[in-house]
Amino acid sequence: MRVIIKNDYDQCSIWAANYVAYRIKSFRPTAKKPFVLGLCTGSTPLGMYKELIKMYKAGKISFENVVTFNMDEYIGLGPKDAQSYHYFMHENFFKHVNIPQANIHLLNGLTKDYAKECKNYEDQIKSYGKIHLFIGGVGSDGHIAFNEPGSSLSSRTRVKTLTSETIEANSRFFDGNKSKVPTNVLTVGIGTITDSEEVMILATGDKKARAIHHAIEGSINHMWPISILQMHEHSIIICDEPATNELKSDTVRYFKEIEKQLRP
């Protein structure tokens, strides 16, 4: 596991965007050999998306031969709903860069056949071989995508019911009204995520400190889904100083010293 510790949110966003650009450009994608990118929503990745858009507009990166798969979607929300993840991704990223519409993959929250939708999503991922870099955030309870505590560490794309803690956290996107937050979602599984060649998790703020402690220093435990990254061959956690508040000082010092010798 590689742990990047930056001073604040902005520095985390810049590092993450630079790393995504580095991975895409070093892959040298073509139409027949696209770079496959897993993406997430929420407030945490917004800074990274803004930096990537800046790079695209400056001619430093192209998304023409990039294929994307998003982590999740609320059941019952359509693409035009302002709180859907379809809408979020198009408004905050896709419409600002040159990614072809055909290369964008998102789960359909309006599907009438959940099992078929989830199987098709897994099949679509497999059709590209694998996801090269999957980017996600983490909840304060350690969930990744919408794999809540207690989720199988080998789970695949499926329907999940949100916990009250996640509903409370996400109510900020629904005018603070918890009753407006959908309680069921479609989400990639933990196994889907860890099948990726590389997994990069963004975590900022002291509310994420307990999850980061369990991710790095705790045992591998399905009650802290993010802890599965300890088993991944190429995992990166990018966090700011407040998110390291529950780590041992020796742990923080170790990862900072390692990074002095490395470059993205």
mmCIF file of N, CA and C in Angstrom, residues 146-208:
data_model
loop_
_atom_site.group_PDB
_atom_site.id
_atom_site.type_symbol
_atom_site.label_atom_id
_atom_site.label_comp_id
_atom_site.label_asym_id
_atom_site.label_seq_id
_atom_site.Cartn_x
_atom_site.Cartn_y
_atom_site.Cartn_z
ATOM 1 N N PHE A 146 -20.721 1.851 -2.492
ATOM 2 C CA PHE A 146 -21.770 1.751 -1.476
ATOM 3 C C PHE A 146 -21.723 0.394 -0.795
ATOM 4 N N ASN A 147 -20.519 -0.127 -0.639
ATOM 5 C CA ASN A 147 -20.340 -1.370 0.098
ATOM 6 C C ASN A 147 -20.229 -1.027 1.587
ATOM 7 N N GLU A 148 -21.369 -1.082 2.256
ATOM 8 C CA GLU A 148 -21.444 -0.688 3.654
ATOM 9 C C GLU A 148 -20.748 -1.716 4.560
ATOM 10 N N PRO A 149 -20.465 -1.356 5.811
ATOM 11 C CA PRO A 149 -19.873 -2.320 6.740
ATOM 12 C C PRO A 149 -20.668 -3.622 6.777
ATOM 13 N N GLY A 150 -19.944 -4.731 6.742
ATOM 14 C CA GLY A 150 -20.578 -6.037 6.709
ATOM 15 C C GLY A 150 -20.671 -6.624 5.317
ATOM 16 N N SER A 151 -20.315 -5.827 4.303
ATOM 17 C CA SER A 151 -20.359 -6.315 2.927
ATOM 18 C C SER A 151 -19.301 -7.394 2.701
ATOM 19 N N SER A 152 -19.636 -8.343 1.852
ATOM 20 C CA SER A 152 -18.669 -9.377 1.490
ATOM 21 C C SER A 152 -17.463 -8.745 0.805
ATOM 22 N N LEU A 153 -16.297 -9.168 1.195
ATOM 23 C CA LEU A 153 -15.075 -8.631 0.609
ATOM 24 C C LEU A 153 -14.814 -9.181 -0.791
ATOM 25 N N SER A 154 -15.657 -10.120 -1.239
ATOM 26 C CA SER A 154 -15.536 -10.636 -2.602
ATOM 27 C C SER A 154 -16.769 -10.306 -3.435
ATOM 28 N N SER A 155 -17.584 -9.363 -2.961
ATOM 29 C CA SER A 155 -18.866 -9.044 -3.601
ATOM 30 C C SER A 155 -18.699 -8.461 -4.993
ATOM 31 N N ARG A 156 -19.749 -8.637 -5.805
ATOM 32 C CA ARG A 156 -19.796 -8.095 -7.154
ATOM 33 C C ARG A 156 -20.899 -7.037 -7.228
ATOM 34 N N THR A 157 -21.077 -6.446 -8.394
ATOM 35 C CA THR A 157 -22.092 -5.402 -8.586
ATOM 36 C C THR A 157 -23.468 -5.942 -8.207
ATOM 37 N N ARG A 158 -24.188 -5.167 -7.380
ATOM 38 C CA ARG A 158 -25.452 -5.648 -6.841
ATOM 39 C C ARG A 158 -26.258 -4.507 -6.239
ATOM 40 N N VAL A 159 -27.426 -4.843 -5.678
ATOM 41 C CA VAL A 159 -28.257 -3.891 -4.946
ATOM 42 C C VAL A 159 -27.810 -3.866 -3.486
ATOM 43 N N LYS A 160 -27.735 -2.664 -2.910
ATOM 44 C CA LYS A 160 -27.420 -2.533 -1.492
ATOM 45 C C LYS A 160 -28.369 -1.536 -0.841
ATOM 46 N N THR A 161 -28.613 -1.731 0.451
ATOM 47 C CA THR A 161 -29.403 -0.802 1.251
ATOM 48 C C THR A 161 -28.447 0.047 2.070
ATOM 49 N N LEU A 162 -28.666 1.352 2.085
ATOM 50 C CA LEU A 162 -27.757 2.261 2.777
ATOM 51 C C LEU A 162 -28.013 2.269 4.284
ATOM 52 N N THR A 163 -26.953 2.476 5.035
ATOM 53 C CA THR A 163 -27.085 2.604 6.482
ATOM 54 C C THR A 163 -27.548 4.013 6.832
ATOM 55 N N SER A 164 -28.029 4.172 8.051
ATOM 56 C CA SER A 164 -28.492 5.493 8.493
ATOM 57 C C SER A 164 -27.344 6.495 8.504
ATOM 58 N N GLU A 165 -26.122 6.027 8.771
ATOM 59 C CA GLU A 165 -24.958 6.925 8.790
ATOM 60 C C GLU A 165 -24.674 7.475 7.396
ATOM 61 N N THR A 166 -24.763 6.611 6.382
ATOM 62 C CA THR A 166 -24.535 7.052 5.003
ATOM 63 C C THR A 166 -25.654 7.976 4.542
ATOM 64 N N ILE A 167 -26.888 7.644 4.906
ATOM 65 C CA ILE A 167 -28.018 8.507 4.541
ATOM 66 C C ILE A 167 -27.857 9.881 5.179
ATOM 67 N N GLU A 168 -27.429 9.918 6.409
ATOM 68 C CA GLU A 168 -27.196 11.183 7.105
ATOM 69 C C GLU A 168 -26.110 11.985 6.390
ATOM 70 N N ALA A 169 -25.018 11.317 6.041
ATOM 71 C CA ALA A 169 -23.904 12.003 5.373
ATOM 72 C C ALA A 169 -24.311 12.532 4.005
ATOM 73 N N ASN A 170 -25.109 11.763 3.269
ATOM 74 C CA ASN A 170 -25.491 12.163 1.914
ATOM 75 C C ASN A 170 -26.669 13.120 1.867
ATOM 76 N N SER A 171 -27.307 13.342 3.000
ATOM 77 C CA SER A 171 -28.452 14.261 3.028
ATOM 78 C C SER A 171 -28.038 15.689 2.685
ATOM 79 N N ARG A 172 -26.731 15.990 2.805
ATOM 80 C CA ARG A 172 -26.267 17.339 2.457
ATOM 81 C C ARG A 172 -26.490 17.646 0.984
ATOM 82 N N PHE A 173 -26.598 16.601 0.160
ATOM 83 C CA PHE A 173 -26.873 16.794 -1.266
ATOM 84 C C PHE A 173 -28.371 16.867 -1.558
ATOM 85 N N PHE A 174 -29.189 16.640 -0.531
ATOM 86 C CA PHE A 174 -30.651 16.636 -0.692
ATOM 87 C C PHE A 174 -31.286 17.674 0.238
ATOM 88 N N ASP A 175 -30.685 18.870 0.257
ATOM 89 C CA ASP A 175 -31.177 19.988 1.076
ATOM 90 C C ASP A 175 -31.222 19.643 2.559
ATOM 91 N N GLY A 176 -30.350 18.728 2.981
ATOM 92 C CA GLY A 176 -30.291 18.353 4.383
ATOM 93 C C GLY A 176 -31.457 17.495 4.846
ATOM 94 N N ASN A 177 -32.269 17.046 3.906
ATOM 95 C CA ASN A 177 -33.467 16.272 4.243
ATOM 96 C C ASN A 177 -33.195 14.778 4.043
ATOM 97 N N LYS A 178 -33.054 14.042 5.137
ATOM 98 C CA LYS A 178 -32.732 12.622 5.057
ATOM 99 C C LYS A 178 -33.828 11.820 4.350
ATOM 100 N N SER A 179 -35.056 12.286 4.447
ATOM 101 C CA SER A 179 -36.166 11.545 3.849
ATOM 102 C C SER A 179 -36.111 11.562 2.318
ATOM 103 N N LYS A 180 -35.341 12.502 1.761
ATOM 104 C CA LYS A 180 -35.222 12.581 0.303
ATOM 105 C C LYS A 180 -34.129 11.672 -0.249
ATOM 106 N N VAL A 181 -33.282 11.155 0.607
ATOM 107 C CA VAL A 181 -32.166 10.323 0.160
ATOM 108 C C VAL A 181 -32.674 8.916 -0.151
ATOM 109 N N PRO A 182 -32.479 8.426 -1.368
ATOM 110 C CA PRO A 182 -32.877 7.046 -1.676
ATOM 111 C C PRO A 182 -32.184 6.075 -0.726
ATOM 112 N N THR A 183 -32.882 5.057 -0.310
ATOM 113 C CA THR A 183 -32.313 4.104 0.642
ATOM 114 C C THR A 183 -31.661 2.906 -0.030
ATOM 115 N N ASN A 184 -31.933 2.725 -1.332
ATOM 116 C CA ASN A 184 -31.358 1.585 -2.060
ATOM 117 C C ASN A 184 -30.550 2.070 -3.252
ATOM 118 N N VAL A 185 -29.491 1.342 -3.539
ATOM 119 C CA VAL A 185 -28.567 1.740 -4.603
ATOM 120 C C VAL A 185 -28.109 0.528 -5.402
ATOM 121 N N LEU A 186 -27.575 0.806 -6.577
ATOM 122 C CA LEU A 186 -26.809 -0.186 -7.329
ATOM 123 C C LEU A 186 -25.343 0.180 -7.142
ATOM 124 N N THR A 187 -24.513 -0.784 -6.847
ATOM 125 C CA THR A 187 -23.107 -0.485 -6.594
ATOM 126 C C THR A 187 -22.204 -1.611 -7.070
ATOM 127 N N VAL A 188 -21.031 -1.247 -7.551
ATOM 128 C CA VAL A 188 -20.024 -2.269 -7.819
ATOM 129 C C VAL A 188 -19.655 -2.911 -6.484
ATOM 130 N N GLY A 189 -19.196 -4.142 -6.538
ATOM 131 C CA GLY A 189 -18.807 -4.823 -5.317
ATOM 132 C C GLY A 189 -17.358 -4.578 -4.948
ATOM 133 N N ILE A 190 -17.011 -5.020 -3.762
ATOM 134 C CA ILE A 190 -15.626 -4.886 -3.320
ATOM 135 C C ILE A 190 -14.718 -5.723 -4.218
ATOM 136 N N GLY A 191 -15.200 -6.909 -4.593
ATOM 137 C CA GLY A 191 -14.428 -7.742 -5.518
ATOM 138 C C GLY A 191 -14.263 -7.092 -6.873
ATOM 139 N N THR A 192 -15.289 -6.368 -7.319
ATOM 140 C CA THR A 192 -15.211 -5.650 -8.595
ATOM 141 C C THR A 192 -14.099 -4.607 -8.532
ATOM 142 N N ILE A 193 -14.057 -3.887 -7.432
ATOM 143 C CA ILE A 193 -13.049 -2.835 -7.256
ATOM 144 C C ILE A 193 -11.644 -3.432 -7.197
ATOM 145 N N THR A 194 -11.479 -4.480 -6.391
ATOM 146 C CA THR A 194 -10.134 -5.020 -6.185
ATOM 147 C C THR A 194 -9.636 -5.852 -7.361
ATOM 148 N N ASP A 195 -10.521 -6.169 -8.305
ATOM 149 C CA ASP A 195 -10.073 -6.796 -9.548
ATOM 150 C C ASP A 195 -9.289 -5.814 -10.414
ATOM 151 N N SER A 196 -9.412 -4.534 -10.116
ATOM 152 C CA SER A 196 -8.740 -3.500 -10.896
ATOM 153 C C SER A 196 -7.227 -3.601 -10.737
ATOM 154 N N GLU A 197 -6.525 -3.165 -11.763
ATOM 155 C CA GLU A 197 -5.067 -3.198 -11.724
ATOM 156 C C GLU A 197 -4.530 -2.331 -10.596
ATOM 157 N N GLU A 198 -5.200 -1.198 -10.362
ATOM 158 C CA GLU A 198 -4.762 -0.275 -9.315
ATOM 159 C C GLU A 198 -5.993 0.406 -8.721
ATOM 160 N N VAL A 199 -5.963 0.623 -7.417
ATOM 161 C CA VAL A 199 -7.073 1.285 -6.724
ATOM 162 C C VAL A 199 -6.521 2.500 -5.981
ATOM 163 N N MET A 200 -7.144 3.647 -6.196
ATOM 164 C CA MET A 200 -6.715 4.881 -5.546
ATOM 165 C C MET A 200 -7.890 5.460 -4.764
ATOM 166 N N ILE A 201 -7.721 5.627 -3.473
ATOM 167 C CA ILE A 201 -8.768 6.144 -2.600
ATOM 168 C C ILE A 201 -8.397 7.537 -2.101
ATOM 169 N N LEU A 202 -9.346 8.477 -2.195
ATOM 170 C CA LEU A 202 -9.158 9.835 -1.708
ATOM 171 C C LEU A 202 -9.878 9.992 -0.373
ATOM 172 N N ALA A 203 -9.205 10.566 0.611
ATOM 173 C CA ALA A 203 -9.817 10.754 1.932
ATOM 174 C C ALA A 203 -9.307 12.045 2.550
ATOM 175 N N THR A 204 -10.209 12.984 2.788
ATOM 176 C CA THR A 204 -9.797 14.252 3.371
ATOM 177 C C THR A 204 -10.716 14.641 4.525
ATOM 178 N N GLY A 205 -10.143 15.315 5.510
ATOM 179 C CA GLY A 205 -10.917 15.780 6.655
ATOM 180 C C GLY A 205 -10.851 14.825 7.828
ATOM 181 N N ASP A 206 -11.004 15.373 9.032
ATOM 182 C CA ASP A 206 -10.875 14.544 10.226
ATOM 183 C C ASP A 206 -12.000 13.527 10.386
ATOM 184 N N LYS A 207 -13.123 13.718 9.674
ATOM 185 C CA LYS A 207 -14.209 12.741 9.753
ATOM 186 C C LYS A 207 -13.815 11.409 9.121
ATOM 187 N N LYS A 208 -12.776 11.427 8.307
ATOM 188 C CA LYS A 208 -12.323 10.193 7.661
ATOM 189 C C LYS A 208 -11.169 9.531 8.417
#
